[in-house]
Tab-separated table of C-alpha atoms in Angstrom:
chain	number	residue	atom	x	y	z
A	1	MET	CA	1.267	22.468	28.709
A	2	THR	CA	2.613	19.552	25.954
A	3	LYS	CA	-0.340	17.838	24.833
A	4	ASN	CA	-0.089	13.442	24.829
A	5	ALA	CA	-1.235	11.096	21.735
A	6	ILE	CA	-1.575	8.086	20.945
A	7	VAL	CA	-1.218	6.511	17.157
A	8	LEU	CA	-2.509	3.290	17.696
A	9	GLY	CA	-0.458	0.757	14.897
A	10	ALA	CA	3.688	1.289	14.112
A	11	GLY	CA	3.871	1.051	10.776
A	12	ILE	CA	4.288	3.038	8.127
A	13	VAL	CA	1.165	5.350	9.268
A	14	GLY	CA	1.348	4.482	11.982
A	15	VAL	CA	5.238	6.275	11.958
A	16	SER	CA	5.129	8.953	9.556
A	17	THR	CA	2.076	10.300	11.693
A	18	ALA	CA	3.431	9.527	14.534
A	19	ILE	CA	6.597	11.301	13.174
A	20	HIS	CA	4.719	14.732	12.097
A	21	LEU	CA	2.718	14.765	15.095
A	22	GLN	CA	6.083	14.587	17.410
A	23	ARG	CA	7.340	17.786	14.489
A	24	ARG	CA	4.229	19.900	16.297
A	25	GLY	CA	5.096	19.178	19.525
A	26	ARG	CA	3.040	16.688	20.347
A	27	GLN	CA	4.296	13.639	23.264
A	28	VAL	CA	3.446	10.769	21.067
A	29	THR	CA	3.721	7.235	22.030
A	30	LEU	CA	3.414	4.677	19.506
A	31	ILE	CA	2.044	1.337	20.086
A	32	ASP	CA	1.866	-2.043	17.925
A	33	ARG	CA	1.286	-5.167	19.273
A	34	LYS	CA	4.743	-6.352	17.245
A	35	ALA	CA	7.485	-4.438	16.589
A	36	PRO	CA	7.252	-1.414	14.197
A	37	GLY	CA	6.595	-2.676	10.520
A	38	LYS	CA	5.851	-5.687	10.472
A	39	GLU	CA	2.633	-6.065	9.823
A	40	THR	CA	0.817	-5.502	6.283
A	41	SER	CA	4.359	-2.531	6.067
A	42	PHE	CA	6.298	-5.802	5.180
A	43	GLY	CA	5.278	-7.003	1.970
A	44	ASN	CA	5.085	-4.979	-0.843
A	45	ALA	CA	6.442	-4.477	-3.786
A	46	GLY	CA	8.431	-1.492	-2.453
A	47	LEU	CA	7.326	1.538	-4.335
A	48	ILE	CA	7.054	5.343	-4.267
A	49	GLN	CA	3.488	5.171	-6.997
A	50	ARG	CA	4.024	8.513	-7.913
A	51	GLU	CA	2.091	7.691	-11.124
A	52	GLY	CA	-0.771	5.702	-8.298
A	53	VAL	CA	-3.126	8.449	-9.364
A	54	VAL	CA	-5.773	5.691	-10.790
A	55	PRO	CA	-6.608	3.036	-7.577
A	56	TYR	CA	-7.006	-0.506	-9.038
A	57	GLY	CA	-10.109	-0.626	-9.476
A	58	PHE	CA	-12.969	-3.863	-9.656
A	59	PRO	CA	-13.437	-5.529	-13.795
A	60	GLN	CA	-16.644	-3.885	-15.351
A	61	GLN	CA	-16.082	-6.408	-18.067
A	62	LEU	CA	-18.270	-9.873	-17.980
A	63	GLY	CA	-14.916	-12.007	-20.249
A	64	VAL	CA	-13.425	-11.231	-17.616
A	65	LEU	CA	-15.397	-11.492	-14.213
A	66	VAL	CA	-15.438	-15.224	-15.598
A	67	ARG	CA	-12.318	-15.795	-16.587
A	68	TYR	CA	-11.617	-14.572	-12.646
A	69	ALA	CA	-14.394	-16.357	-11.841
A	70	LEU	CA	-12.097	-19.581	-12.794
A	71	ASN	CA	-10.808	-19.408	-10.102
A	72	ASN	CA	-6.481	-20.099	-11.146
A	73	ARG	CA	-4.524	-16.522	-12.149
A	74	ILE	CA	-1.793	-15.734	-10.620
A	75	ASP	CA	-3.376	-11.559	-10.323
A	76	ALA	CA	-6.719	-12.554	-8.127
A	77	HIS	CA	-7.600	-15.582	-6.424
A	78	TYR	CA	-9.968	-16.212	-3.977
A	79	HIS	CA	-11.956	-18.206	-1.400
A	80	LEU	CA	-14.899	-19.791	-1.545
A	81	LYS	CA	-16.092	-20.003	1.151
A	82	ALA	CA	-15.532	-16.083	2.262
A	83	LEU	CA	-17.630	-14.943	-0.725
A	84	PRO	CA	-20.861	-14.884	1.446
A	85	GLY	CA	-19.539	-12.177	4.066
A	86	GLN	CA	-17.347	-10.080	1.025
A	87	LEU	CA	-20.512	-9.650	-1.207
A	88	ALA	CA	-21.501	-6.545	-0.759
A	89	PHE	CA	-18.468	-4.849	0.326
A	90	LEU	CA	-17.137	-6.119	-3.230
A	91	ALA	CA	-20.729	-4.983	-4.969
A	92	ARG	CA	-20.232	-1.850	-3.792
A	93	TYR	CA	-15.980	-1.697	-5.044
A	94	TRP	CA	-18.033	-3.200	-8.441
A	95	TRP	CA	-20.198	0.043	-8.127
A	96	ASN	CA	-17.424	2.352	-7.946
A	97	SER	CA	-15.576	1.065	-10.717
A	98	ASN	CA	-17.970	2.385	-13.330
A	99	ALA	CA	-15.286	4.029	-15.510
A	100	LYS	CA	-17.715	7.136	-14.515
A	101	ARG	CA	-17.170	6.656	-10.811
A	102	HIS	CA	-13.634	5.691	-11.156
A	103	GLU	CA	-12.527	8.662	-12.887
A	104	MET	CA	-14.273	10.719	-9.780
A	105	ILE	CA	-12.217	8.770	-7.430
A	106	SER	CA	-9.758	9.254	-9.235
A	107	ARG	CA	-9.157	13.027	-8.766
A	108	ALA	CA	-10.347	13.078	-4.957
A	109	TYR	CA	-7.110	10.832	-4.867
A	110	ALA	CA	-4.768	12.741	-7.189
A	111	PRO	CA	-3.688	15.225	-4.653
A	112	LEU	CA	-2.366	12.901	-2.532
A	113	ILE	CA	-0.345	10.703	-4.364
A	114	GLN	CA	0.677	14.107	-6.389
A	115	HIS	CA	3.066	14.591	-2.418
A	116	SER	CA	3.942	11.528	-2.308
A	117	ILE	CA	7.632	11.495	-3.176
A	118	SER	CA	8.197	14.844	-1.696
A	119	GLU	CA	7.498	13.484	1.577
A	120	HIS	CA	8.450	10.279	1.166
A	121	ASN	CA	11.597	12.359	0.668
A	122	ASP	CA	11.310	15.263	3.611
A	123	LEU	CA	11.879	11.572	5.715
A	124	ILE	CA	14.134	9.365	3.622
A	125	GLU	CA	16.491	12.405	4.097
A	126	ALA	CA	15.924	12.912	7.842
A	127	SER	CA	16.085	9.429	9.335
A	128	ASN	CA	19.311	9.209	6.459
A	129	ALA	CA	17.337	6.414	4.233
A	130	GLN	CA	18.591	7.383	1.031
A	131	ASN	CA	21.378	4.337	0.684
A	132	LEU	CA	16.945	2.361	1.124
A	133	ILE	CA	16.379	4.437	-1.915
A	134	ARG	CA	16.439	4.080	-6.172
A	135	LYS	CA	15.431	6.402	-8.010
A	136	ASN	CA	14.804	4.906	-11.127
A	137	GLY	CA	10.885	4.480	-11.012
A	138	TRP	CA	10.053	1.023	-12.580
A	139	MET	CA	9.168	-0.949	-15.529
A	140	GLU	CA	6.064	-2.723	-17.247
A	141	ILE	CA	6.395	-5.779	-19.810
A	142	PHE	CA	4.265	-7.184	-22.224
A	143	ARG	CA	3.219	-10.176	-24.273
A	144	THR	CA	0.798	-8.824	-26.561
A	145	ALA	CA	-0.020	-6.216	-29.116
A	146	GLY	CA	-3.071	-4.821	-27.521
A	147	LYS	CA	-2.333	-4.786	-24.506
A	148	ARG	CA	1.532	-2.691	-24.700
A	149	ASP	CA	-1.161	-0.125	-27.005
A	150	ALA	CA	-3.496	-0.305	-23.906
A	151	GLU	CA	-0.440	0.501	-21.725
A	152	PHE	CA	0.593	2.633	-23.392
A	153	ALA	CA	-2.138	5.374	-24.965
A	154	GLU	CA	-3.533	4.945	-20.744
A	155	ALA	CA	-0.306	6.454	-19.442
A	156	GLU	CA	-0.517	8.963	-22.344
A	157	ARG	CA	-3.946	10.071	-20.859
A	158	LEU	CA	-2.143	10.012	-17.080
A	159	ARG	CA	1.032	12.483	-19.037
A	160	ALA	CA	-2.174	15.329	-20.593
A	161	GLU	CA	-4.208	15.241	-16.711
A	162	PHE	CA	-1.507	14.422	-13.814
A	163	GLY	CA	1.519	15.099	-15.227
A	164	ILE	CA	3.147	12.074	-15.071
A	165	SER	CA	6.979	10.806	-16.667
A	166	TYR	CA	6.491	7.679	-19.069
A	167	GLU	CA	9.097	5.875	-21.484
A	168	GLN	CA	7.177	4.057	-24.691
A	169	LEU	CA	10.088	1.045	-25.298
A	170	ASP	CA	10.004	-1.744	-28.039
A	171	ALA	CA	11.306	-4.917	-27.034
A	172	ALA	CA	15.205	-3.934	-27.906
A	173	GLY	CA	14.505	-1.661	-25.587
A	174	VAL	CA	13.138	-3.552	-22.538
A	175	ALA	CA	16.659	-6.308	-23.766
A	176	ARG	CA	18.688	-3.001	-23.517
A	177	LEU	CA	17.160	-2.907	-19.573
A	178	GLU	CA	16.684	-6.373	-18.580
A	179	PRO	CA	19.588	-8.054	-20.511
A	180	HIS	CA	18.841	-11.035	-18.487
A	181	ILE	CA	14.826	-11.459	-19.506
A	182	ASN	CA	14.168	-14.016	-22.008
A	183	GLY	CA	10.450	-14.572	-23.794
A	184	ASP	CA	8.978	-13.135	-26.845
A	185	PHE	CA	7.998	-9.489	-25.045
A	186	VAL	CA	7.059	-7.064	-27.721
A	187	GLY	CA	7.598	-3.660	-25.424
A	188	GLY	CA	7.565	-3.165	-21.973
A	189	LEU	CA	6.560	1.220	-20.207
A	190	ARG	CA	9.179	2.504	-17.882
A	191	TRP	CA	6.995	4.919	-15.619
A	192	ARG	CA	9.595	7.956	-15.273
A	193	ASP	CA	8.662	9.345	-12.182
A	194	PRO	CA	8.036	6.592	-8.894
A	195	TRP	CA	10.841	5.794	-6.448
A	196	SER	CA	11.947	1.989	-5.368
A	197	VAL	CA	13.057	0.353	-2.010
A	198	LEU	CA	15.096	-1.841	-1.514
A	199	ASP	CA	14.494	-2.663	1.904
A	200	PRO	CA	11.098	-1.536	3.352
A	201	HIS	CA	10.352	-3.006	6.615
A	202	GLY	CA	14.101	-1.391	6.880
A	203	LEU	CA	12.142	2.349	5.706
A	204	THR	CA	10.110	2.299	8.030
A	205	MET	CA	12.509	1.084	11.267
A	206	ALA	CA	15.004	3.998	10.020
A	207	TYR	CA	11.405	6.582	10.627
A	208	ARG	CA	10.880	5.233	14.331
A	209	ALA	CA	14.573	5.298	14.643
A	210	TYR	CA	13.908	9.335	13.607
A	211	PHE	CA	10.520	9.591	14.737
A	212	GLU	CA	12.590	8.418	18.428
A	213	SER	CA	15.690	10.739	18.225
A	214	LEU	CA	12.623	12.996	18.427
A	215	GLY	CA	11.940	12.874	21.559
A	216	GLY	CA	9.075	9.661	20.857
A	217	ARG	CA	8.797	6.886	22.079
A	218	TYR	CA	7.664	2.972	21.181
A	219	LEU	CA	5.764	1.030	23.403
A	220	THR	CA	3.688	-2.025	22.846
A	221	GLY	CA	-0.015	-2.881	23.169
A	222	ASP	CA	-3.344	-3.834	22.666
A	223	ALA	CA	-5.842	-1.541	20.494
A	224	ASN	CA	-8.493	-3.263	21.982
A	225	SER	CA	-7.560	-1.504	24.839
A	226	LEU	CA	-8.702	1.694	24.191
A	227	GLY	CA	-11.386	3.239	25.434
A	228	ARG	CA	-12.300	6.225	27.510
A	229	SER	CA	-10.882	7.317	30.533
A	230	GLY	CA	-13.146	11.356	31.462
A	231	ALA	CA	-11.412	13.235	28.652
A	232	ASN	CA	-8.411	11.139	27.618
A	233	TRP	CA	-7.870	7.806	25.689
A	234	ARG	CA	-6.959	5.471	28.558
A	235	VAL	CA	-4.488	2.099	26.355
A	236	VAL	CA	-2.920	-0.613	28.545
A	237	THR	CA	0.525	-1.001	27.412
A	238	SER	CA	2.876	-3.223	28.082
A	239	GLU	CA	4.143	-0.573	30.536
A	240	GLY	CA	0.975	-0.569	32.020
A	241	SER	CA	-1.788	2.523	31.231
A	242	LEU	CA	-0.764	4.650	29.287
A	243	ASP	CA	-3.927	8.176	29.330
A	244	ALA	CA	-3.356	10.738	26.562
A	245	GLU	CA	-6.103	13.949	25.138
A	246	ASP	CA	-6.122	12.522	21.366
A	247	ALA	CA	-5.217	8.624	20.029
A	248	VAL	CA	-5.312	7.814	16.820
A	249	LEU	CA	-5.944	4.503	15.370
A	250	ALA	CA	-3.773	3.662	12.495
A	251	LEU	CA	-4.107	-0.074	12.398
A	252	GLY	CA	-4.531	-1.096	8.714
A	253	PRO	CA	-7.023	-4.456	8.423
A	254	TRP	CA	-7.447	-4.498	11.756
A	255	ALA	CA	-9.051	-0.577	12.079
A	256	ALA	CA	-12.308	-3.106	11.468
A	257	VAL	CA	-12.200	-4.717	14.505
A	258	ALA	CA	-11.440	-1.943	16.533
A	259	THR	CA	-13.156	1.267	15.026
A	260	ARG	CA	-16.410	-1.122	16.021
A	261	ARG	CA	-15.793	-2.122	19.478
A	262	LEU	CA	-16.410	1.587	19.210
A	263	GLY	CA	-19.650	1.894	17.599
A	264	TYR	CA	-18.547	3.088	13.882
A	265	ALA	CA	-18.968	0.239	10.571
A	266	PHE	CA	-17.055	0.972	8.180
A	267	PRO	CA	-17.385	-0.938	5.105
A	268	LEU	CA	-13.298	-2.234	5.149
A	269	GLY	CA	-12.409	-5.163	3.027
A	270	VAL	CA	-9.620	-6.901	3.110
A	271	LYS	CA	-6.888	-7.940	0.096
A	272	ARG	CA	-4.193	-11.110	1.349
A	273	GLY	CA	-1.305	-10.832	-1.239
A	274	TYR	CA	1.870	-12.861	-1.021
A	275	HIS	CA	5.910	-12.699	-1.326
A	276	MET	CA	8.496	-14.415	-1.194
A	277	HIS	CA	13.060	-13.690	-2.168
A	278	TYR	CA	15.407	-15.340	-4.634
A	279	ALA	CA	18.296	-15.840	-5.231
A	280	ALA	CA	19.407	-15.453	-9.016
A	281	GLU	CA	20.976	-18.281	-10.630
A	282	LYS	CA	24.199	-17.238	-13.311
A	283	ASN	CA	24.917	-14.589	-11.912
A	284	ALA	CA	21.857	-12.511	-13.377
A	285	THR	CA	21.211	-9.827	-12.970
A	286	LEU	CA	17.499	-7.671	-12.709
A	287	ASN	CA	17.839	-3.338	-13.296
A	288	ASN	CA	13.999	-2.742	-13.037
A	289	TRP	CA	11.066	-3.353	-10.205
A	290	THR	CA	9.638	-5.061	-12.687
A	291	LEU	CA	5.272	-6.158	-13.450
A	292	ASP	CA	4.715	-9.236	-15.919
A	293	ALA	CA	1.797	-7.590	-17.278
A	294	GLU	CA	-0.614	-9.986	-18.754
A	295	ARG	CA	-0.259	-12.846	-15.990
A	296	GLY	CA	0.578	-9.929	-12.343
A	297	TYR	CA	2.855	-10.261	-10.585
A	298	PHE	CA	5.638	-9.149	-9.447
A	299	LEU	CA	9.932	-8.867	-9.183
A	300	ALA	CA	11.883	-6.360	-7.607
A	301	PRO	CA	15.348	-6.694	-7.016
A	302	MET	CA	15.909	-5.544	-2.840
A	303	ASN	CA	18.162	-6.179	-0.415
A	304	ARG	CA	17.192	-9.520	1.347
A	305	GLY	CA	16.942	-11.418	-2.773
A	306	ILE	CA	14.794	-10.858	-5.671
A	307	ARG	CA	11.457	-9.982	-4.337
A	308	LEU	CA	8.086	-11.833	-6.080
A	309	THR	CA	5.043	-10.197	-5.572
A	310	THR	CA	1.442	-11.274	-5.720
A	311	GLY	CA	-1.621	-9.923	-6.959
A	312	ALA	CA	-4.421	-10.179	-4.216
A	313	GLU	CA	-6.034	-12.861	-2.661
A	314	PHE	CA	-10.255	-12.061	-0.984
A	315	ALA	CA	-10.095	-13.926	1.667
A	316	ALA	CA	-11.497	-14.435	5.779
A	317	MET	CA	-8.239	-11.986	6.453
A	318	ASP	CA	-7.564	-14.727	9.427
A	319	ALA	CA	-8.045	-17.960	7.061
A	320	PRO	CA	-5.006	-20.221	7.358
A	321	LYS	CA	-1.822	-18.960	4.073
A	322	THR	CA	-3.135	-19.902	0.639
A	323	PRO	CA	-0.667	-18.968	-1.122
A	324	VAL	CA	-1.194	-21.013	-4.756
A	325	GLN	CA	-0.655	-17.790	-6.326
A	326	LEU	CA	2.983	-17.643	-6.013
A	327	ASP	CA	3.370	-21.413	-6.937
A	328	ARG	CA	1.246	-20.163	-10.244
A	329	ALA	CA	3.655	-16.945	-10.353
A	330	GLU	CA	7.050	-18.740	-9.693
A	331	LYS	CA	6.245	-21.236	-12.467
A	332	VAL	CA	5.650	-18.081	-14.981
A	333	ALA	CA	8.410	-15.907	-13.234
A	334	ARG	CA	10.860	-18.516	-14.270
A	335	THR	CA	10.436	-19.188	-17.094
A	336	VAL	CA	11.669	-15.038	-17.392
A	337	PHE	CA	14.467	-14.596	-15.182
A	338	PRO	CA	16.293	-17.075	-13.892
A	339	LEU	CA	15.267	-17.215	-10.226
A	340	GLY	CA	17.120	-19.398	-7.453
A	341	GLU	CA	16.479	-21.152	-4.398
A	342	ARG	CA	14.138	-19.487	-1.981
A	343	LEU	CA	15.939	-17.931	0.802
A	344	ASP	CA	12.439	-17.953	2.802
A	345	PRO	CA	10.947	-20.084	5.397
A	346	GLU	CA	7.899	-20.250	4.390
A	347	PRO	CA	6.257	-17.346	1.510
A	348	TRP	CA	5.096	-14.214	3.542
A	349	MET	CA	1.751	-13.227	4.069
A	350	GLY	CA	-0.069	-10.022	4.891
A	351	ALA	CA	-3.654	-7.913	4.383
A	352	ARG	CA	-4.161	-4.861	2.003
A	353	PRO	CA	-6.713	-2.648	4.578
A	354	CYS	CA	-9.817	-1.606	0.895
A	355	THR	CA	-12.674	0.643	1.443
A	356	PRO	CA	-15.305	-0.151	-1.244
A	357	ASP	CA	-14.239	3.572	-3.086
A	358	MET	CA	-10.529	3.140	-3.361
A	359	MET	CA	-9.690	5.789	-0.962
A	360	PRO	CA	-8.246	6.255	2.695
A	361	ILE	CA	-10.588	7.148	6.260
A	362	ILE	CA	-8.545	9.990	7.200
A	363	GLY	CA	-9.799	12.559	9.594
A	364	LYS	CA	-11.699	13.537	12.816
A	365	ALA	CA	-13.669	9.982	14.340
A	366	PRO	CA	-17.538	11.596	13.435
A	367	ARG	CA	-18.519	10.905	16.996
A	368	HIS	CA	-16.044	11.178	19.356
A	369	ASP	CA	-13.613	14.045	19.814
A	370	GLY	CA	-9.481	13.292	19.985
A	371	LEU	CA	-10.437	10.145	18.454
A	372	TRP	CA	-8.702	9.967	14.191
A	373	PHE	CA	-8.533	7.358	11.902
A	374	ALA	CA	-5.847	7.585	9.643
A	375	PHE	CA	-6.048	3.122	7.151
A	376	GLY	CA	-7.564	2.199	4.276
A	377	HIS	CA	-4.721	3.249	1.769
A	378	ALA	CA	-5.251	-0.444	0.660
A	379	HIS	CA	-2.560	-0.856	-2.246
A	380	HIS	CA	-0.604	2.319	-1.926
A	381	GLY	CA	0.495	2.274	2.033
A	382	LEU	CA	4.076	2.135	1.685
A	383	THR	CA	2.922	4.935	-1.079
A	384	LEU	CA	0.947	7.403	1.410
A	385	GLY	CA	2.139	6.199	4.463
A	386	PRO	CA	4.125	10.350	5.471
A	387	VAL	CA	1.098	12.581	2.946
A	388	THR	CA	-0.841	10.976	5.300
A	389	GLY	CA	0.853	11.603	8.152
A	390	ARG	CA	1.456	14.792	7.567
A	391	ALA	CA	-2.227	15.743	6.632
A	392	LEU	CA	-3.734	14.312	9.389
A	393	ALA	CA	-1.093	15.875	11.576
A	394	GLU	CA	-2.053	18.959	10.398
A	395	VAL	CA	-5.652	19.072	10.832
A	396	MET	CA	-4.955	17.640	15.096
A	397	THR	CA	-2.916	21.168	15.605
A	398	GLY	CA	-5.426	23.324	13.990
A	399	GLU	CA	-2.938	23.986	10.938
A	400	ARG	CA	-4.681	24.295	7.938
A	401	PRO	CA	-3.646	20.688	5.924
A	402	PHE	CA	-1.239	20.827	3.353
A	403	VAL	CA	-3.657	18.659	0.574
A	404	ASP	CA	-6.822	18.820	1.363
A	405	ILE	CA	-8.458	15.414	2.496
A	406	SER	CA	-12.221	16.334	2.648
A	407	ALA	CA	-12.373	13.245	0.295
A	408	TYR	CA	-11.199	10.732	2.475
A	409	SER	CA	-13.537	11.623	5.596
A	410	PRO	CA	-14.874	9.359	8.103
A	411	GLN	CA	-18.422	10.502	7.458
A	412	ARG	CA	-19.258	9.128	4.695
A	413	PHE	CA	-19.120	6.279	5.255
A	414	ASN	CA	-20.113	7.122	9.254
A	415	PRO	CA	-22.501	10.183	9.465
């Protein structure tokens, strides 16, 4: 008999997992409280980051920490009243970011990133979503020679150790690629391997349509209703209660609450982020996904307009929006590129689910049969959705996973 599976969470990770389970003969129901792709997967810089083998660490240098403590930056912002509840997470994050630990984590993390392009390509072709993809990498631009040279050296290390491809640019090279960018930029770095996405939500929706073409179905429902029903798992949906032999929690930043109800204590933190779309003035064109490296904001030429994204905000996940980083970024970005009017009625805000060791949680629940976890992807949820989905589906169906996921086991936090 065909086994049933429930996937809770219809972001890029959940949709990808549902596809791969459906492909392997499971009858899958994808469940979310909202339409697919409307939460964390909706707002990002739109990059499939093949170069992102080194996860984002916590600053170690005292001088850098002091500058962040002033709380006036674009790349990081914090709510003072939220810090007491986040100190344990931040302390572990800081400790794991020391040079030796961070290097070990990067080597464990790299195999996931290595397959990010190929696994997305599989689903892009299957879902006929090629029109949403560009394959020309992305670019960092530098204001100082010190930052430029340090990033060039790091890029060469990544090339030597992980096979990452890049191109060094002088000021003239930046101007050639981006003739409408202004400012005293001394050079740039173009990462050649990554792909970019013109509409991240559109990509998730294309994957969802492909999933349904395979015979899967989507329902609205409440992840907090998940519980045991004999040997099965049961969840309440818009069409009543639904039972299945397997349940996958791909709930992004909401996974901490859902797993806590089941007796688990994952040290999940969140990094909130914002974006806004803009028109371009004077027929200006932005050709590349571009990071102003020393200011910490991103400009991405998407279908909706030029998307301006911010760095990380450390705050309670349900706290009201405080888009001060976006306002700071917009002020700087307008001096760099001729941004026109805002195209969104208000800034979008989302929350990235983060673990203190910067690696996702993928695998079987330690104390429950038929329960599986796929969350904690931090800044790389879009990048790693299809890789995660395939590897987890292979484990669930008794196959040998194409990539070793033991480093991402839930047991490292809940033995």
